[in-house]
GROMACS .gro file of C-alpha atoms in nm:
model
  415
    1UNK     CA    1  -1.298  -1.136   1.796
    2UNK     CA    2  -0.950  -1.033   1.918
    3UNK     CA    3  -0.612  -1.082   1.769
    4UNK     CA    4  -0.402  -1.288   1.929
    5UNK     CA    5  -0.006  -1.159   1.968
    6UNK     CA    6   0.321  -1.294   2.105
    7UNK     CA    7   0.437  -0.952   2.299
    8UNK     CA    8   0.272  -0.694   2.449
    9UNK     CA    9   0.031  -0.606   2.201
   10UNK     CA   10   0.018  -0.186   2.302
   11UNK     CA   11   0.369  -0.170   2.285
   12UNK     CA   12   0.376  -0.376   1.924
   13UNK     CA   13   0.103  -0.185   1.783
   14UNK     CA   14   0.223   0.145   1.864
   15UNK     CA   15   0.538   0.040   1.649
   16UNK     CA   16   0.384  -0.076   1.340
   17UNK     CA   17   0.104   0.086   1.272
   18UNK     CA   18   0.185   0.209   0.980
   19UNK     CA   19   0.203   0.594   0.976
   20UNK     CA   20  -0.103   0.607   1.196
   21UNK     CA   21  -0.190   0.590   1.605
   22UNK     CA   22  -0.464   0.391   1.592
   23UNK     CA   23  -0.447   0.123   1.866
   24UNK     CA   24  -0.717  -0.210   1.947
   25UNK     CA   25  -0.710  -0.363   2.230
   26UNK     CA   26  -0.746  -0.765   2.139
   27UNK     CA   27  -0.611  -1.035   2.447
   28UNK     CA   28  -0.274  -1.151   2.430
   29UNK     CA   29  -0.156  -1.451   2.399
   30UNK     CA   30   0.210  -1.564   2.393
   31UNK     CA   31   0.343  -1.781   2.122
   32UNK     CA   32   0.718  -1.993   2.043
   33UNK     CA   33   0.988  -1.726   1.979
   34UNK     CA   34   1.162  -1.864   1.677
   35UNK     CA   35   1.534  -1.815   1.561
   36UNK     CA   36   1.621  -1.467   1.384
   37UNK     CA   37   1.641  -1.479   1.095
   38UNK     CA   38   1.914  -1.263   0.792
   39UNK     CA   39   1.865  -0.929   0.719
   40UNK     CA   40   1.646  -0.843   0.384
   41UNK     CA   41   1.943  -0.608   0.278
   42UNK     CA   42   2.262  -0.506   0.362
   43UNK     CA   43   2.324  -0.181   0.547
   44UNK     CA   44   2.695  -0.248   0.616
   45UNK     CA   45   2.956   0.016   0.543
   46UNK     CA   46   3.230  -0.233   0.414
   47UNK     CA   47   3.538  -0.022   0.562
   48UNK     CA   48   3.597   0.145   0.899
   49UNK     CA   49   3.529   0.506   0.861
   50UNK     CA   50   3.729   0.667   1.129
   51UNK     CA   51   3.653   0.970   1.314
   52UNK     CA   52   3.299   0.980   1.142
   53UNK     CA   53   3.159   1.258   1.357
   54UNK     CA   54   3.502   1.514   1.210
   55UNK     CA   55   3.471   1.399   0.869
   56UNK     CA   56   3.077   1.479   0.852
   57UNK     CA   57   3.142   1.839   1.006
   58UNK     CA   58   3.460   1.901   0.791
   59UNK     CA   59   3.325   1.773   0.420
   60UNK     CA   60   2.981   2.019   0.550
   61UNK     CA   61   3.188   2.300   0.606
   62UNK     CA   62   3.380   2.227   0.269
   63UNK     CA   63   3.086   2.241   0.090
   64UNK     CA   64   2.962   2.571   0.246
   65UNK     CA   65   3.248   2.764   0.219
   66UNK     CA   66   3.369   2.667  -0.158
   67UNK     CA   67   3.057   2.549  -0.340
   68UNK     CA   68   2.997   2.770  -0.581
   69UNK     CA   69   2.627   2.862  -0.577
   70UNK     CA   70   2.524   3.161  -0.313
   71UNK     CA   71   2.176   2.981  -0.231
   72UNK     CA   72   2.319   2.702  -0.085
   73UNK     CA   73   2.239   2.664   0.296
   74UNK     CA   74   2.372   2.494   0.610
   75UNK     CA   75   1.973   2.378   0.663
   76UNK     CA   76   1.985   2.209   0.273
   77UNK     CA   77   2.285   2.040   0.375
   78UNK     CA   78   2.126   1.864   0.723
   79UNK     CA   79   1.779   1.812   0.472
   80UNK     CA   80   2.044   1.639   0.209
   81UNK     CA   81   2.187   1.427   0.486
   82UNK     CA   82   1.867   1.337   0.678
   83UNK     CA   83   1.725   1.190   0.319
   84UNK     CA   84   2.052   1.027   0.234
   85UNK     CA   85   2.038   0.844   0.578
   86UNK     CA   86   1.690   0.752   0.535
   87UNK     CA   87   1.774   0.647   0.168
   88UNK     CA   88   2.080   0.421   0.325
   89UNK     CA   89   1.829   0.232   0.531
   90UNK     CA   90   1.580   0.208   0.244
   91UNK     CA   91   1.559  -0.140   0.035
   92UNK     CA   92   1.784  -0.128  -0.254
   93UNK     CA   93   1.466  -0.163  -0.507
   94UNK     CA   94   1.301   0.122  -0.321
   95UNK     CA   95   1.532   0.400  -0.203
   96UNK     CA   96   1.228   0.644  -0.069
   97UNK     CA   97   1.102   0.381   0.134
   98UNK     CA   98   1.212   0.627   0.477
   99UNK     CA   99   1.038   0.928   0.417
  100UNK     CA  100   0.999   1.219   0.599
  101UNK     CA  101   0.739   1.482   0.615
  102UNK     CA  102   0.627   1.841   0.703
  103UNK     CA  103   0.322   1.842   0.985
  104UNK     CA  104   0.088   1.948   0.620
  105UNK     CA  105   0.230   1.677   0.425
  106UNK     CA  106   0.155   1.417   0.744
  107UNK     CA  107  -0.186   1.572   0.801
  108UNK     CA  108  -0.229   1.393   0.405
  109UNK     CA  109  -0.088   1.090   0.529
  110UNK     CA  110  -0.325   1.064   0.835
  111UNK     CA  111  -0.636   1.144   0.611
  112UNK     CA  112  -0.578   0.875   0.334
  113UNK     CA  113  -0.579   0.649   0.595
  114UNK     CA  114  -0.910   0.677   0.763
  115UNK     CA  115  -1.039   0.729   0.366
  116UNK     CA  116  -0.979   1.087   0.316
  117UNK     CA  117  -0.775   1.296   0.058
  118UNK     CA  118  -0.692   1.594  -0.058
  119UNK     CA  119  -0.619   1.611  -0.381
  120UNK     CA  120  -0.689   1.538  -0.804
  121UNK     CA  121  -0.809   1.177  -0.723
  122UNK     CA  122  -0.594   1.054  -0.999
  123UNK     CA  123  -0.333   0.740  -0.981
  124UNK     CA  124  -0.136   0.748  -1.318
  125UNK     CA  125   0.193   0.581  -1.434
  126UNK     CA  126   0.505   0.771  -1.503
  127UNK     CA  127   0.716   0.677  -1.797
  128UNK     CA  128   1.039   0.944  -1.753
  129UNK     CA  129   1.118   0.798  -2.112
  130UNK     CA  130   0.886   1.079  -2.287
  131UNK     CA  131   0.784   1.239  -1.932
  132UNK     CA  132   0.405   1.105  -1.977
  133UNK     CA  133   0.194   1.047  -1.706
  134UNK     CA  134  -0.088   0.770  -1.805
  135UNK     CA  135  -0.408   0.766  -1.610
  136UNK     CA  136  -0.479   0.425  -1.444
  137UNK     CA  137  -0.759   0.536  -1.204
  138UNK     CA  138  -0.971   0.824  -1.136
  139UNK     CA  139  -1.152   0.847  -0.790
  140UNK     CA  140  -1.533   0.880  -0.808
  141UNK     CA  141  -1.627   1.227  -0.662
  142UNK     CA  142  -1.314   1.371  -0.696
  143UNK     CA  143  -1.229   1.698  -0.898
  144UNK     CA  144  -1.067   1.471  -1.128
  145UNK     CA  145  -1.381   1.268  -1.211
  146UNK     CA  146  -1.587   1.346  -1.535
  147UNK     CA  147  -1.316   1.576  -1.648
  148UNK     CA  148  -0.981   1.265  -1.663
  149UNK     CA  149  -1.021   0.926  -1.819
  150UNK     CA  150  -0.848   0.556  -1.756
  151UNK     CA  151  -0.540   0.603  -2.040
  152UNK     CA  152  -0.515   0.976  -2.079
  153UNK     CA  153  -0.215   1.083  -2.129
  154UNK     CA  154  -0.065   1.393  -1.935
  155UNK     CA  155   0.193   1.541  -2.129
  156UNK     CA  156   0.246   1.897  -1.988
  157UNK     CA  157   0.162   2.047  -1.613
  158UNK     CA  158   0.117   2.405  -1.610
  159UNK     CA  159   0.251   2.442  -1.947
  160UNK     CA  160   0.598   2.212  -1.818
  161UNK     CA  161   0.715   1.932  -1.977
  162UNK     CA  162   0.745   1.643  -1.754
  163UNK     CA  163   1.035   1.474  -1.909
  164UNK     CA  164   1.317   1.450  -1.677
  165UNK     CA  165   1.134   1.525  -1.342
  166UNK     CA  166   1.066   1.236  -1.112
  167UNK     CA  167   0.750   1.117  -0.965
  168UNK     CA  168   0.738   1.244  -0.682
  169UNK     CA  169   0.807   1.601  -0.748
  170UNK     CA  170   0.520   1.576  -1.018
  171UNK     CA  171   0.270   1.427  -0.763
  172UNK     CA  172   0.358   1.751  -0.580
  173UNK     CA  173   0.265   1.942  -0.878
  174UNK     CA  174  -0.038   1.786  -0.958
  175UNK     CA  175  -0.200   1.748  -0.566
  176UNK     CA  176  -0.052   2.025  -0.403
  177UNK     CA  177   0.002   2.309  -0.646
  178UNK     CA  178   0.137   2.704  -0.528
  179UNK     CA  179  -0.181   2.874  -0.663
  180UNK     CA  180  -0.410   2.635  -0.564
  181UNK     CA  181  -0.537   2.530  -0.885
  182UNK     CA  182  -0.324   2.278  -1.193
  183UNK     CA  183  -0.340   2.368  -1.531
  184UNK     CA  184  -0.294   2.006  -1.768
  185UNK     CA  185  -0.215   1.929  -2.120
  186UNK     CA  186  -0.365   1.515  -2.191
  187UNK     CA  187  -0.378   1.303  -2.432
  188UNK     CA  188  -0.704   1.133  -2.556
  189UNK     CA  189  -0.668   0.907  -2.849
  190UNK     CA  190  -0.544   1.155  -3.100
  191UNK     CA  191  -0.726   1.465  -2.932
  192UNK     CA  192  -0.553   1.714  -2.699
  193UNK     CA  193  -0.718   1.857  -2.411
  194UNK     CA  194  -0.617   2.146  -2.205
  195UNK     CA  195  -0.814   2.157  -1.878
  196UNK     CA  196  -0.757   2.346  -1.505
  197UNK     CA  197  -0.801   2.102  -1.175
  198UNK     CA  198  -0.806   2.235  -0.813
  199UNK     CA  199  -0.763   1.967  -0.560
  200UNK     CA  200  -0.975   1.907  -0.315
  201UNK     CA  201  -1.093   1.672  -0.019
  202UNK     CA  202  -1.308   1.403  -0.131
  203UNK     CA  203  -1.360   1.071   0.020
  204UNK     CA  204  -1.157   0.724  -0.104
  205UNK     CA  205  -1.386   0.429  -0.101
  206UNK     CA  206  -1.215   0.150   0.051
  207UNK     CA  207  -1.462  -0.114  -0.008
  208UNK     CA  208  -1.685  -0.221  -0.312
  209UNK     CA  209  -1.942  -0.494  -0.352
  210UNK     CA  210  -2.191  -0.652  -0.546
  211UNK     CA  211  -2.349  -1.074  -0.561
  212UNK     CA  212  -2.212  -1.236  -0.912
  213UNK     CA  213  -2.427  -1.478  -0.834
  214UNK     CA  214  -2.693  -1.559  -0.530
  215UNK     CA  215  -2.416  -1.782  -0.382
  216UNK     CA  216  -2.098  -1.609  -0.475
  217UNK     CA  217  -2.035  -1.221  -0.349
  218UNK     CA  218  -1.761  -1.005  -0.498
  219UNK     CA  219  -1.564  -0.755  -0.258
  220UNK     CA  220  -1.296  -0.551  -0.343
  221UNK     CA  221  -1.097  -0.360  -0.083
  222UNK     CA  222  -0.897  -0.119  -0.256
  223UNK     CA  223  -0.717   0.001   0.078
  224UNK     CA  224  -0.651  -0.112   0.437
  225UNK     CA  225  -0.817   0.185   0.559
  226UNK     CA  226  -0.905   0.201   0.975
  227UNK     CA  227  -1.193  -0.013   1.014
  228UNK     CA  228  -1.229  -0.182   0.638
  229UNK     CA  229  -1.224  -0.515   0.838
  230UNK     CA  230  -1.534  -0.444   1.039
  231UNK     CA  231  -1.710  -0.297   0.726
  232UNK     CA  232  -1.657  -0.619   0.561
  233UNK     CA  233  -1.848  -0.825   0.806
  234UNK     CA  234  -2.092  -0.595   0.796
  235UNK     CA  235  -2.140  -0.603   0.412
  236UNK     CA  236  -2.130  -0.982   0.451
  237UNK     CA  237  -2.350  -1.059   0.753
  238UNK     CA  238  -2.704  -1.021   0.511
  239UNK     CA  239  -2.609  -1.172   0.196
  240UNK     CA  240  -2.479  -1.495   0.461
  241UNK     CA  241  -2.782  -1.510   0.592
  242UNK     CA  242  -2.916  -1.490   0.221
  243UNK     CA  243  -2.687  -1.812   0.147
  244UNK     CA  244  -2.404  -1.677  -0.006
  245UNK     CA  245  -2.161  -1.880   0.070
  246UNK     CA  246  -1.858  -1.817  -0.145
  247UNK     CA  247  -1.696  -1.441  -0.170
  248UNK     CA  248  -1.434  -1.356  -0.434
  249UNK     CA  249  -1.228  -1.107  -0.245
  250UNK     CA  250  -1.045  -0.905  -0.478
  251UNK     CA  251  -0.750  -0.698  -0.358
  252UNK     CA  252  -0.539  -0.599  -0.689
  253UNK     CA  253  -0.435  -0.244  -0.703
  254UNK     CA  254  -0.441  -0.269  -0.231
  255UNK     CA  255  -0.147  -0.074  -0.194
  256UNK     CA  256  -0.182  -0.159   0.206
  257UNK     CA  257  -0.251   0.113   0.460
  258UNK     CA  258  -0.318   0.052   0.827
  259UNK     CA  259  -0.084  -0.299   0.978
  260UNK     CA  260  -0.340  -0.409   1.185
  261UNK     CA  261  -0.607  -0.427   0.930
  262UNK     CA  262  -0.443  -0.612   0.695
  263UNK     CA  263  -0.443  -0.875   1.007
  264UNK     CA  264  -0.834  -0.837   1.102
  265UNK     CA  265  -0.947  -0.877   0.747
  266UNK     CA  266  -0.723  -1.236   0.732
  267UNK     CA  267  -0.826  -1.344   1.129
  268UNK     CA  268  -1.268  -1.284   1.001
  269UNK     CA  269  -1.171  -1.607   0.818
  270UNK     CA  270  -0.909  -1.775   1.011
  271UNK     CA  271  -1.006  -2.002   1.385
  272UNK     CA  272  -0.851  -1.946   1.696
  273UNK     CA  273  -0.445  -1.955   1.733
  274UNK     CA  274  -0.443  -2.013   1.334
  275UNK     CA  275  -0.051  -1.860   1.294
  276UNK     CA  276  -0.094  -1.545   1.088
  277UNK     CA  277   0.214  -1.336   1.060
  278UNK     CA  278   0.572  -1.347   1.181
  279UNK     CA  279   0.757  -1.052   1.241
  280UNK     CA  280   1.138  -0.963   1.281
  281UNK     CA  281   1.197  -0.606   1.512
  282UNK     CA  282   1.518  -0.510   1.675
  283UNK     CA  283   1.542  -0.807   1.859
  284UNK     CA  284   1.706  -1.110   1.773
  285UNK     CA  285   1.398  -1.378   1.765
  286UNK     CA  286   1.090  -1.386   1.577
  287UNK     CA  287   0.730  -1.293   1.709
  288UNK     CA  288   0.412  -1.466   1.547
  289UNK     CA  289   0.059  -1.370   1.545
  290UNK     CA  290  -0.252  -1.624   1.560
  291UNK     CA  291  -0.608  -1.561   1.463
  292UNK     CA  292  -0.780  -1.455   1.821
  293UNK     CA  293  -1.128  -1.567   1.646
  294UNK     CA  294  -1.359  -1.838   1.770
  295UNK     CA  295  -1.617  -1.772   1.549
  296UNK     CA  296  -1.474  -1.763   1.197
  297UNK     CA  297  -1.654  -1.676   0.839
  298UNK     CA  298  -1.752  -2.076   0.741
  299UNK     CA  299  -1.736  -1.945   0.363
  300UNK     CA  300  -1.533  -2.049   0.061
  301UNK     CA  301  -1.301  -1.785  -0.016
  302UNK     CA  302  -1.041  -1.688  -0.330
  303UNK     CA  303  -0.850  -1.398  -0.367
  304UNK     CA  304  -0.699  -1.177  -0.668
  305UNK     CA  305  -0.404  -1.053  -0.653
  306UNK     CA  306  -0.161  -0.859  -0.917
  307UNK     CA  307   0.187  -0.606  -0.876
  308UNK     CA  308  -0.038  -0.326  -0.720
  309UNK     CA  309  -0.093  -0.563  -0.428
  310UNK     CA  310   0.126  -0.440  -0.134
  311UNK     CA  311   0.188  -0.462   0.240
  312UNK     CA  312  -0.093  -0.473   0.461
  313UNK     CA  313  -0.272  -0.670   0.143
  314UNK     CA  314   0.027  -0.886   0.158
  315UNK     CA  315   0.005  -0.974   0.501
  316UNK     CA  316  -0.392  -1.041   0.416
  317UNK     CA  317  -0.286  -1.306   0.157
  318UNK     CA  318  -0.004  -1.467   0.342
  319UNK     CA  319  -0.211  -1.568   0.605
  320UNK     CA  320  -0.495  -1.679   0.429
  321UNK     CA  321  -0.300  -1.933   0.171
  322UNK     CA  322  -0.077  -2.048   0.351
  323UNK     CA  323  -0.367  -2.146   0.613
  324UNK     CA  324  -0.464  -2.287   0.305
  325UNK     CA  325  -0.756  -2.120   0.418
  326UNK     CA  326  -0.781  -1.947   0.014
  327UNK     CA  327  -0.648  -1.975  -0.316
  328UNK     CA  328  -0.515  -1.719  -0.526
  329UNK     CA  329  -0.574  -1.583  -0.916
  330UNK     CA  330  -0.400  -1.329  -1.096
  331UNK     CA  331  -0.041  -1.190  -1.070
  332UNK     CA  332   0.246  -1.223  -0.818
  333UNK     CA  333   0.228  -0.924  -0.569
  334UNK     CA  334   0.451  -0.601  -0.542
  335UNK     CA  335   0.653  -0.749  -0.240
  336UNK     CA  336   0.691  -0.520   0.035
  337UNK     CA  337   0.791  -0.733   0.355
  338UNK     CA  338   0.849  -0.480   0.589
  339UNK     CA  339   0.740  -0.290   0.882
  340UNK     CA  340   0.785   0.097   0.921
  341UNK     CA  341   0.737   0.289   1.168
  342UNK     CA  342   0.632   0.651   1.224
  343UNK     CA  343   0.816   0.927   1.487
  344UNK     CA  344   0.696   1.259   1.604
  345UNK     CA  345   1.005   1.515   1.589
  346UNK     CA  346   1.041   1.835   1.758
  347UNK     CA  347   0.975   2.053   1.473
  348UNK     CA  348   0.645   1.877   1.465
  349UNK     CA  349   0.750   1.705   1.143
  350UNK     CA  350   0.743   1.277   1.090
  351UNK     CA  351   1.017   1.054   1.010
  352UNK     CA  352   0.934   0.679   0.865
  353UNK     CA  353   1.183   0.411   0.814
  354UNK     CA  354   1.207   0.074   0.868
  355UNK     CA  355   1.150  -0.103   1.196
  356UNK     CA  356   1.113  -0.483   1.085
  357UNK     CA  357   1.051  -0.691   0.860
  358UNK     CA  358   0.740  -1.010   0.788
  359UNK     CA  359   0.733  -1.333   0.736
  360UNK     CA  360   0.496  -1.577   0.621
  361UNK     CA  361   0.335  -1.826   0.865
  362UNK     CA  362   0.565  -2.053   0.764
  363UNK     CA  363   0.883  -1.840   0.784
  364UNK     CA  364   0.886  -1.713   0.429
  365UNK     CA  365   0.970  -1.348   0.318
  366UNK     CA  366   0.791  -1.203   0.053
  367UNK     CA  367   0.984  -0.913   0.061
  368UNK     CA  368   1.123  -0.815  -0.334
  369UNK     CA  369   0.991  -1.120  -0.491
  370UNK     CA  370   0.599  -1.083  -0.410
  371UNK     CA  371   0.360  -1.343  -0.327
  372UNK     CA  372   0.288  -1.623  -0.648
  373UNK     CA  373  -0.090  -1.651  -0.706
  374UNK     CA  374  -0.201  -2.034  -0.653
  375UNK     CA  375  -0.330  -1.965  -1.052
  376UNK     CA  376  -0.141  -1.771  -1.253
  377UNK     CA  377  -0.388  -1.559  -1.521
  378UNK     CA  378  -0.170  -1.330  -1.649
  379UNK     CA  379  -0.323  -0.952  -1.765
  380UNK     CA  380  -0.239  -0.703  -2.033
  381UNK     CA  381  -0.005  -0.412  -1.914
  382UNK     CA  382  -0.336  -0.161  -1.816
  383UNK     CA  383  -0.578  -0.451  -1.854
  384UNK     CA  384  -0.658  -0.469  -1.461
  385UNK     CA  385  -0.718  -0.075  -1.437
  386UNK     CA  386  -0.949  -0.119  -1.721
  387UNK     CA  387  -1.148  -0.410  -1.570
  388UNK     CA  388  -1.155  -0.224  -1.252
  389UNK     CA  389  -1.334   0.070  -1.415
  390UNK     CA  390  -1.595  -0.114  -1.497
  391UNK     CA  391  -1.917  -0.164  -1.280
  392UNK     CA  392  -1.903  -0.511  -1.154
  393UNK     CA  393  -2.187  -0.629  -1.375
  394UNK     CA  394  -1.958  -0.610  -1.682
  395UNK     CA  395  -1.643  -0.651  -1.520
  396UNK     CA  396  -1.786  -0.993  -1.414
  397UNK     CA  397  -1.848  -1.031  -1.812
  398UNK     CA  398  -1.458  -0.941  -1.911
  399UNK     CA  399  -1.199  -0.977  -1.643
  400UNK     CA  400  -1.076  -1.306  -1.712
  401UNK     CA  401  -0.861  -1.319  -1.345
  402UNK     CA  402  -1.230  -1.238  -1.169
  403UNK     CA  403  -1.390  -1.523  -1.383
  404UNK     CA  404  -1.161  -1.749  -1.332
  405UNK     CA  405  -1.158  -1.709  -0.943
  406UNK     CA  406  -1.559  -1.717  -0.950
  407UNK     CA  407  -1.566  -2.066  -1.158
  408UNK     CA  408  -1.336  -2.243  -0.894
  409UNK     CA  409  -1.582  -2.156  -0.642
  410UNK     CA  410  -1.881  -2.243  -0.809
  411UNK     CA  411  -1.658  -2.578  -0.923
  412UNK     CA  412  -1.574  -2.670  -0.550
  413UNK     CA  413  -1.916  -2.651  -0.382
  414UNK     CA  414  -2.112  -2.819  -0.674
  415UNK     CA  415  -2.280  -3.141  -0.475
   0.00000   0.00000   0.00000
């Protein structure tokens, strides 16, 4: 099945795929051009800054001549204004958005992307009120598994308190410390534990799956990883053949990954020149993607959805509802309607910022307010994580969103 595009498809994907080359090679098909539509933020300047070019040189020059610390460098000062021009471009709500990154630090990148990392395994929430850091997921097989739990608390890294650090220094602490191994002071009800972590590689399971019932099949992708699309169909093709006939396809806590994914695992249920996606580049019109499938999954299909559902995921769920294709249960989504694009630079180091920005089918952005769920089932700050640490037998038995997806489908194909 091949997706369907409204521009040269190499040149597009080479763009957009987000932080990673990977490149399919679908037909092409062209599609309407539609009116441009207003920026999601402002990047104006509001005054005329004359001779911009002298003042930059003269304030750096300033600085490196009066400040009044000796370890200052002319390099820190180009690194300060390379992030403060990436953090100018950046959406309001999420200043780091453009990143950039040494050839080690993009190596990561690359790996969590095609399902491998190097690191704890550990996703945790920061509260820089008393500088905790509260588990919300530990990776199976990881150095972090059997020895971390779901709500620990870390208080201390290598005998540091966290308090007043932010989160992504800390995530450099924890996943890529000096000596090679993180000492950690937790939390555990009222117990302390002190234990010593070395990251290392470990693979990320994108996909999990399981039958609730021998109509209805569960799959969670928990990350557009390269290929999670085709491994889908795969995992489906038996139990179809079985009789399953509705899936529950659960992507809370899909943070996104890989663009074009997020558009594969939509088009497996979507017919031919279905509109998918709109996207905004430099340009001043609007391309649109359609479903290149003649052949679509003839299944009944709902979706979960909560804040940890981002990008690609997004793109995933736009298409599908408003195809009307699926419904939705849960929580509204993170919101991240935007493209970004990744750049080799001569130093071998990456720049990302952003290149564009999506739109629904119809011509909606998503972008900062999320994606509504068609039913709204509302969870328990934590509740989710804890649901999704169960094995799917007893989440099936407790998560309320999952149960109340998996009764509308048994509801709507009743004879």
């Amino acid at each position: 099945n091949g997706l369907k595009c409204s521009l040269n498809y190499r040149a597009l994907c080479q763009a957009v795929l987000i932080c990673v080359g990977f490149w399919l090679a679908p037909p092409i098909v062209e599609a309407n051009e539609q009116e441009l539509t207003p920026p999601l933020f402002s990047t104006k300047l509001g005054f005329d800054l004359e001779s911009a070019p002298e003042v930059f040189n003269e304030v750096r020059e300033l600085i490196l001549a009066r400040y009044y610390s000796p370890e200052l460098t002319e390099p820190a000062l180009y690194w300060a204004a390379i992030k403060g021009m990436l953090r100018h471009i950046s959406p309001p709500a999420a200043p780091t958005q453009g990143r950039i990154w040494t050839a080690e630090q993009y190596q990561r990148v690359l790996d969590s992307l095609v399902g491998r990392q190097k690191s704890l395994g550990v996703k945790s929430h920061f509260d820089p009120n008393d500088g905790s850091l509260t588990v919300t997921h530990v990776t199976r097989g990881s150095p972090a598994d059997g020895r971390l739990q779901i709500r620990d608390r870390i208080m201390r890294i290598d005998g540091q308190r966290l308090i007043g650090g932010n989160l992504g220094e800390i995530e450099s602490r924890l996943n890529a410390p000096a000596t090679g191994e993180v000492s950690l002071t937790a939390v555990r009800d009222i117990q302390v534990i002190q234990l010593t972590l070395a990251p290392a590689e470990h693979n990320v399971p994108s996909l999990e799956s399981g039958l609730l019932d021998e109509r209805t099949a569960y799959l969670r992708v928990t990350r557009m990883t390269a290929g999670v699309a085709e491994r889908v169909i795969e995992r489906l093709k038996p139990w179809i053949t079985q009789g399953v006939n509705n899936i529950v396809l659960d992507l809370r806590g899909n943070e996104g990954g890989v663009f074009i994914e997020g558009l594969r695992l939509a088009e497996l249920f979507l017919s031919a020149n279905t509109p998918m996606l709109n996207i905004v580049r430099e340009g001043k019109t609007a391309q649109r993607f359609v479903s290149g499938n003649d052949n679509p999954l003839n299944i009944n299909l709902a979706l979960l959805t909560n804040k940890g559902t981002a990008s690609a995921a997004e793109m995933t769920i736009a298409a599908l509802v408003s195809a009307g294709r699926a419904s939705s249960f849960g929580e509204a989504t993170y919101g991240k309607g935007i493209m970004e694009q990744t750049f080799p630079l001569q130093n071998q180091m990456r720049v990302r910022f952003i290149v564009g920005a999506m739109y629904t089918p119809t011509g909606s952005s998503w972008n900062d307010r999320g994606i509504k769920p068609t039913h709204e089932i509302p969870a328990k700050k934590g509740q989710v994580n804890q649901w999704l640490a169960l094995n799917i037998s007893e989440r099936s038995k407790t998560d309320t969103q999952l149960r109340r997806a998996w009764e509308h489908l048994r509801r709507s194909t009743q004879p």
